[in-house]
mmCIF file with all atom_site columns, C-alpha atoms in Angstrom:
data_model
loop_
_atom_site.group_PDB
_atom_site.id
_atom_site.type_symbol
_atom_site.label_atom_id
_atom_site.label_alt_id
_atom_site.label_comp_id
_atom_site.label_asym_id
_atom_site.label_entity_id
_atom_site.label_seq_id
_atom_site.pdbx_PDB_ins_code
_atom_site.Cartn_x
_atom_site.Cartn_y
_atom_site.Cartn_z
_atom_site.occupancy
_atom_site.B_iso_or_equiv
_atom_site.pdbx_formal_charge
_atom_site.auth_seq_id
_atom_site.auth_comp_id
_atom_site.auth_asym_id
_atom_site.auth_atom_id
_atom_site.pdbx_PDB_model_num
ATOM 1   C CA . MET A 1 1   ? -1.748 82.462  8.293   1.00 0.00 ? 1   MET A CA 1
ATOM 2   C CA . ALA A 1 2   ? -1.329 79.391  7.591   1.00 0.00 ? 2   ALA A CA 1
ATOM 3   C CA . GLU A 1 3   ? 2.253  77.896  5.664   1.00 0.00 ? 3   GLU A CA 1
ATOM 4   C CA . GLY A 1 4   ? 1.531  77.517  1.665   1.00 0.00 ? 4   GLY A CA 1
ATOM 5   C CA . GLU A 1 5   ? -0.898 80.423  1.277   1.00 0.00 ? 5   GLU A CA 1
ATOM 6   C CA . PRO A 1 6   ? -0.143 82.961  -0.802  1.00 0.00 ? 6   PRO A CA 1
ATOM 7   C CA . ASP A 1 7   ? 1.413  85.735  1.472   1.00 0.00 ? 7   ASP A CA 1
ATOM 8   C CA . SER A 1 8   ? 3.270  83.242  4.813   1.00 0.00 ? 8   SER A CA 1
ATOM 9   C CA . PRO A 1 9   ? 6.668  83.409  4.737   1.00 0.00 ? 9   PRO A CA 1
ATOM 10  C CA . ALA A 1 10  ? 6.892  80.169  4.108   1.00 0.00 ? 10  ALA A CA 1
ATOM 11  C CA . SER A 1 11  ? 4.955  80.499  0.753   1.00 0.00 ? 11  SER A CA 1
ATOM 12  C CA . PRO A 1 12  ? 7.300  79.500  -2.950  1.00 0.00 ? 12  PRO A CA 1
ATOM 13  C CA . ASP A 1 13  ? 7.973  82.836  -3.172  1.00 0.00 ? 13  ASP A CA 1
ATOM 14  C CA . GLY A 1 14  ? 8.651  84.301  0.149   1.00 0.00 ? 14  GLY A CA 1
ATOM 15  C CA . GLY A 1 15  ? 5.889  85.816  1.519   1.00 0.00 ? 15  GLY A CA 1
ATOM 16  C CA . ARG A 1 16  ? 5.982  88.558  -1.250  1.00 0.00 ? 16  ARG A CA 1
ATOM 17  C CA . ALA A 1 17  ? 3.164  87.321  -3.413  1.00 0.00 ? 17  ALA A CA 1
ATOM 18  C CA . TRP A 1 18  ? 0.877  90.429  -2.203  1.00 0.00 ? 18  TRP A CA 1
ATOM 19  C CA . TRP A 1 19  ? 3.900  92.530  -3.961  1.00 0.00 ? 19  TRP A CA 1
ATOM 20  C CA . SER A 1 20  ? 2.276  92.281  -7.471  1.00 0.00 ? 20  SER A CA 1
ATOM 21  C CA . ARG A 1 21  ? -0.698 94.053  -6.300  1.00 0.00 ? 21  ARG A CA 1
ATOM 22  C CA . ALA A 1 22  ? 0.663  97.055  -5.312  1.00 0.00 ? 22  ALA A CA 1
ATOM 23  C CA . ALA A 1 23  ? 0.169  100.207 -6.567  1.00 0.00 ? 23  ALA A CA 1
ATOM 24  C CA . CYS A 1 24  ? 4.066  101.099 -6.631  1.00 0.00 ? 24  CYS A CA 1
ATOM 25  C CA . ALA A 1 25  ? 4.622  97.526  -9.021  1.00 0.00 ? 25  ALA A CA 1
ATOM 26  C CA . GLY A 1 26  ? 5.611  98.532  -11.765 1.00 0.00 ? 26  GLY A CA 1
ATOM 27  C CA . HIS A 1 27  ? 7.780  102.011 -10.583 1.00 0.00 ? 27  HIS A CA 1
ATOM 28  C CA . ASP A 1 28  ? 10.389 103.015 -10.170 1.00 0.00 ? 28  ASP A CA 1
ATOM 29  C CA . PRO A 1 29  ? 12.160 101.977 -6.917  1.00 0.00 ? 29  PRO A CA 1
ATOM 30  C CA . GLU A 1 30  ? 13.897 104.906 -6.045  1.00 0.00 ? 30  GLU A CA 1
ATOM 31  C CA . TRP A 1 31  ? 11.628 106.882 -5.782  1.00 0.00 ? 31  TRP A CA 1
ATOM 32  C CA . TRP A 1 32  ? 10.293 105.471 -2.164  1.00 0.00 ? 32  TRP A CA 1
ATOM 33  C CA . SER A 1 33  ? 13.459 106.282 -0.862  1.00 0.00 ? 33  SER A CA 1
ATOM 34  C CA . ASP A 1 34  ? 16.408 108.219 -2.097  1.00 0.00 ? 34  ASP A CA 1
ATOM 35  C CA . ASP A 1 35  ? 14.958 110.981 -4.333  1.00 0.00 ? 35  ASP A CA 1
ATOM 36  C CA . TRP A 1 36  ? 13.125 113.086 -2.356  1.00 0.00 ? 36  TRP A CA 1
ATOM 37  C CA . THR A 1 37  ? 12.075 115.030 -5.611  1.00 0.00 ? 37  THR A CA 1
ATOM 38  C CA . LYS A 1 38  ? 9.466  112.591 -7.133  1.00 0.00 ? 38  LYS A CA 1
ATOM 39  C CA . ARG A 1 39  ? 8.382  111.559 -2.494  1.00 0.00 ? 39  ARG A CA 1
ATOM 40  C CA . ALA A 1 40  ? 4.796  113.539 -3.316  1.00 0.00 ? 40  ALA A CA 1
ATOM 41  C CA . GLU A 1 41  ? 4.237  111.473 -6.481  1.00 0.00 ? 41  GLU A CA 1
ATOM 42  C CA . ALA A 1 42  ? 5.930  108.101 -4.754  1.00 0.00 ? 42  ALA A CA 1
ATOM 43  C CA . ILE A 1 43  ? 3.490  109.105 -1.736  1.00 0.00 ? 43  ILE A CA 1
ATOM 44  C CA . SER A 1 44  ? 0.335  109.446 -4.047  1.00 0.00 ? 44  SER A CA 1
ATOM 45  C CA . ILE A 1 45  ? 0.907  106.736 -5.415  1.00 0.00 ? 45  ILE A CA 1
ATOM 46  C CA . CYS A 1 46  ? 1.887  104.675 -2.161  1.00 0.00 ? 46  CYS A CA 1
ATOM 47  C CA . LEU A 1 47  ? -1.732 106.736 -0.109  1.00 0.00 ? 47  LEU A CA 1
ATOM 48  C CA . THR A 1 48  ? -4.197 104.368 -3.246  1.00 0.00 ? 48  THR A CA 1
ATOM 49  C CA . CYS A 1 49  ? -2.497 100.978 -2.340  1.00 0.00 ? 49  CYS A CA 1
ATOM 50  C CA . PRO A 1 50  ? -4.862 97.993  -1.245  1.00 0.00 ? 50  PRO A CA 1
ATOM 51  C CA . VAL A 1 51  ? -1.906 95.963  0.105   1.00 0.00 ? 51  VAL A CA 1
ATOM 52  C CA . THR A 1 52  ? -1.299 98.605  2.640   1.00 0.00 ? 52  THR A CA 1
ATOM 53  C CA . GLN A 1 53  ? -1.449 95.672  5.659   1.00 0.00 ? 53  GLN A CA 1
ATOM 54  C CA . GLN A 1 54  ? 1.468  93.144  4.106   1.00 0.00 ? 54  GLN A CA 1
ATOM 55  C CA . CYS A 1 55  ? 3.547  96.218  3.051   1.00 0.00 ? 55  CYS A CA 1
ATOM 56  C CA . VAL A 1 56  ? 4.093  97.289  6.611   1.00 0.00 ? 56  VAL A CA 1
ATOM 57  C CA . ARG A 1 57  ? 4.658  94.113  7.292   1.00 0.00 ? 57  ARG A CA 1
ATOM 58  C CA . ASP A 1 58  ? 7.115  93.339  5.382   1.00 0.00 ? 58  ASP A CA 1
ATOM 59  C CA . ALA A 1 59  ? 9.277  96.078  6.112   1.00 0.00 ? 59  ALA A CA 1
ATOM 60  C CA . THR A 1 60  ? 8.778  96.079  9.855   1.00 0.00 ? 60  THR A CA 1
ATOM 61  C CA . LEU A 1 61  ? 9.565  92.064  9.085   1.00 0.00 ? 61  LEU A CA 1
ATOM 62  C CA . HIS A 1 62  ? 12.761 93.903  6.912   1.00 0.00 ? 62  HIS A CA 1
ATOM 63  C CA . GLY A 1 63  ? 13.660 96.777  9.052   1.00 0.00 ? 63  GLY A CA 1
ATOM 64  C CA . ASP A 1 64  ? 13.875 98.439  5.751   1.00 0.00 ? 64  ASP A CA 1
ATOM 65  C CA . THR A 1 65  ? 14.368 102.373 6.880   1.00 0.00 ? 65  THR A CA 1
ATOM 66  C CA . GLY A 1 66  ? 14.479 105.591 5.121   1.00 0.00 ? 66  GLY A CA 1
ATOM 67  C CA . VAL A 1 67  ? 11.338 104.242 3.045   1.00 0.00 ? 67  VAL A CA 1
ATOM 68  C CA . ILE A 1 68  ? 8.346  104.872 2.282   1.00 0.00 ? 68  ILE A CA 1
ATOM 69  C CA . ARG A 1 69  ? 6.310  101.413 2.935   1.00 0.00 ? 69  ARG A CA 1
ATOM 70  C CA . GLY A 1 70  ? 2.550  101.012 3.526   1.00 0.00 ? 70  GLY A CA 1
ATOM 71  C CA . GLY A 1 71  ? 1.748  104.534 3.246   1.00 0.00 ? 71  GLY A CA 1
ATOM 72  C CA . MET A 1 72  ? 4.341  105.260 6.458   1.00 0.00 ? 72  MET A CA 1
ATOM 73  C CA . LEU A 1 73  ? 7.963  106.387 6.539   1.00 0.00 ? 73  LEU A CA 1
ATOM 74  C CA . PHE A 1 74  ? 10.445 103.967 8.233   1.00 0.00 ? 74  PHE A CA 1
ATOM 75  C CA . GLU A 1 75  ? 13.382 105.837 9.681   1.00 0.00 ? 75  GLU A CA 1
ATOM 76  C CA . GLN A 1 76  ? 16.103 105.290 12.031  1.00 0.00 ? 76  GLN A CA 1
ATOM 77  C CA . ARG A 1 77  ? 16.611 107.347 15.245  1.00 0.00 ? 77  ARG A CA 1
ATOM 78  C CA . ARG A 1 78  ? 17.769 106.478 18.060  1.00 0.00 ? 78  ARG A CA 1
ATOM 79  C CA . GLY A 1 79  ? 18.722 103.514 17.209  1.00 0.00 ? 79  GLY A CA 1
ATOM 80  C CA . GLN A 1 80  ? 14.777 102.144 16.617  1.00 0.00 ? 80  GLN A CA 1
ATOM 81  C CA . LEU A 1 81  ? 12.770 102.541 13.955  1.00 0.00 ? 81  LEU A CA 1
ATOM 82  C CA . GLN A 1 82  ? 9.978  104.748 13.210  1.00 0.00 ? 82  GLN A CA 1
ATOM 83  C CA . THR A 1 83  ? 7.109  104.416 11.513  1.00 0.00 ? 83  THR A CA 1
ATOM 84  C CA . ILE A 1 84  ? 6.055  108.486 10.207  1.00 0.00 ? 84  ILE A CA 1
ATOM 85  C CA . PRO A 1 85  ? 2.270  108.591 8.812   1.00 0.00 ? 85  PRO A CA 1
ATOM 86  C CA . LEU A 1 86  ? 1.555  109.789 5.314   1.00 0.00 ? 86  LEU A CA 1
ATOM 87  C CA . VAL A 1 87  ? -1.866 111.077 6.300   1.00 0.00 ? 87  VAL A CA 1
ATOM 88  C CA . CYS A 1 88  ? -2.311 114.179 8.805   1.00 0.00 ? 88  CYS A CA 1
ATOM 89  C CA . ASP A 1 89  ? -1.717 112.935 12.341  1.00 0.00 ? 89  ASP A CA 1
ATOM 90  C CA . SER A 1 90  ? -4.220 115.918 12.761  1.00 0.00 ? 90  SER A CA 1
ATOM 91  C CA . CYS A 1 91  ? -6.993 115.701 10.683  1.00 0.00 ? 91  CYS A CA 1
ATOM 92  C CA . GLY A 1 92  ? -6.120 112.705 8.394   1.00 0.00 ? 92  GLY A CA 1
ATOM 93  C CA . GLY A 1 93  ? -7.669 113.423 5.556   1.00 0.00 ? 93  GLY A CA 1
ATOM 94  C CA . GLN A 1 94  ? -5.002 114.569 3.991   1.00 0.00 ? 94  GLN A CA 1
ATOM 95  C CA . PRO A 1 95  ? -1.470 113.166 2.514   1.00 0.00 ? 95  PRO A CA 1
ATOM 96  C CA . ALA A 1 96  ? 1.334  114.641 5.361   1.00 0.00 ? 96  ALA A CA 1
ATOM 97  C CA . VAL A 1 97  ? 3.482  116.745 4.417   1.00 0.00 ? 97  VAL A CA 1
ATOM 98  C CA . SER A 1 98  ? 6.600  115.034 3.621   1.00 0.00 ? 98  SER A CA 1
ATOM 99  C CA . SER A 1 99  ? 10.497 116.625 3.794   1.00 0.00 ? 99  SER A CA 1
ATOM 100 C CA . ARG A 1 100 ? 12.616 117.166 6.352   1.00 0.00 ? 100 ARG A CA 1
ATOM 101 C CA . ASN A 1 101 ? 11.900 119.049 8.367   1.00 0.00 ? 101 ASN A CA 1
ATOM 102 C CA . ASN A 1 102 ? 8.028  117.791 8.479   1.00 0.00 ? 102 ASN A CA 1
ATOM 103 C CA . ARG A 1 103 ? 8.121  114.961 11.646  1.00 0.00 ? 103 ARG A CA 1
ATOM 104 C CA . ALA A 1 104 ? 5.060  115.380 12.665  1.00 0.00 ? 104 ALA A CA 1
ATOM 105 C CA . GLY A 1 105 ? 3.207  113.553 10.373  1.00 0.00 ? 105 GLY A CA 1
ATOM 106 C CA . LEU A 1 106 ? 0.625  117.004 9.012   1.00 0.00 ? 106 LEU A CA 1
ATOM 107 C CA . CYS A 1 107 ? -0.796 118.259 6.259   1.00 0.00 ? 107 CYS A CA 1
ATOM 108 C CA . GLN A 1 108 ? -0.087 122.340 4.969   1.00 0.00 ? 108 GLN A CA 1
ATOM 109 C CA . ARG A 1 109 ? -3.484 123.247 6.616   1.00 0.00 ? 109 ARG A CA 1
ATOM 110 C CA . CYS A 1 110 ? -2.562 121.418 9.683   1.00 0.00 ? 110 CYS A CA 1
ATOM 111 C CA . ARG A 1 111 ? 0.157  123.388 9.881   1.00 0.00 ? 111 ARG A CA 1
ATOM 112 C CA . ARG A 1 112 ? -0.566 126.125 9.364   1.00 0.00 ? 112 ARG A CA 1
ATOM 113 C CA . TYR A 1 113 ? -3.436 126.128 12.151  1.00 0.00 ? 113 TYR A CA 1
ATOM 114 C CA . GLY A 1 114 ? -0.574 124.660 14.624  1.00 0.00 ? 114 GLY A CA 1
ATOM 115 C CA . ARG A 1 115 ? 1.287  127.459 13.618  1.00 0.00 ? 115 ARG A CA 1
ATOM 116 C CA . ARG A 1 116 ? -1.388 130.402 14.529  1.00 0.00 ? 116 ARG A CA 1
ATOM 117 C CA . GLN A 1 117 ? -3.065 128.585 16.953  1.00 0.00 ? 117 GLN A CA 1
ATOM 118 C CA . ALA A 1 118 ? 1.420  128.453 18.508  1.00 0.00 ? 118 ALA A CA 1
ATOM 119 C CA . GLN A 1 119 ? 1.472  132.276 18.057  1.00 0.00 ? 119 GLN A CA 1
ATOM 120 C CA . ARG A 1 120 ? -2.073 133.506 20.282  1.00 0.00 ? 120 ARG A CA 1
ATOM 121 C CA . ASN A 1 121 ? -1.033 131.224 22.993  1.00 0.00 ? 121 ASN A CA 1
ATOM 122 C CA . PHE A 1 122 ? 1.750  133.090 22.861  1.00 0.00 ? 122 PHE A CA 1
ATOM 123 C CA . GLN A 1 123 ? 0.292  136.179 22.678  1.00 0.00 ? 123 GLN A CA 1
ATOM 124 C CA . GLU A 1 124 ? -2.548 135.115 25.717  1.00 0.00 ? 124 GLU A CA 1
ATOM 125 C CA . ALA A 1 125 ? 0.124  134.122 27.485  1.00 0.00 ? 125 ALA A CA 1
ATOM 126 C CA . SER A 1 126 ? 2.505  137.474 27.540  1.00 0.00 ? 126 SER A CA 1
#
């Protein structure tokens, strides 16, 4: 990106011209961080966003943690920034369940399947 382009850090708006095109523009920013009751709605908005790459780049650049940005949940773990996808890691087609207990990034269907598969494997091994 050349200096002075709308999304470059040297641009007059600090490199955030893309923000006005974000699907979340105009929504309460707390939905993407502190308010767990609004997370499902925040995720559904985030997954429709046309500027996810710029958002992930911006979140990484600023070290955002505990927030949903660019289709990812950004968290600080063991002193390192980690991202958890909001789309199922297994099937890639369903929104992942976002909760404090589900860090695997799986949708409901894949979580159920994984539990059933683990039970079968355990029974076969016994």
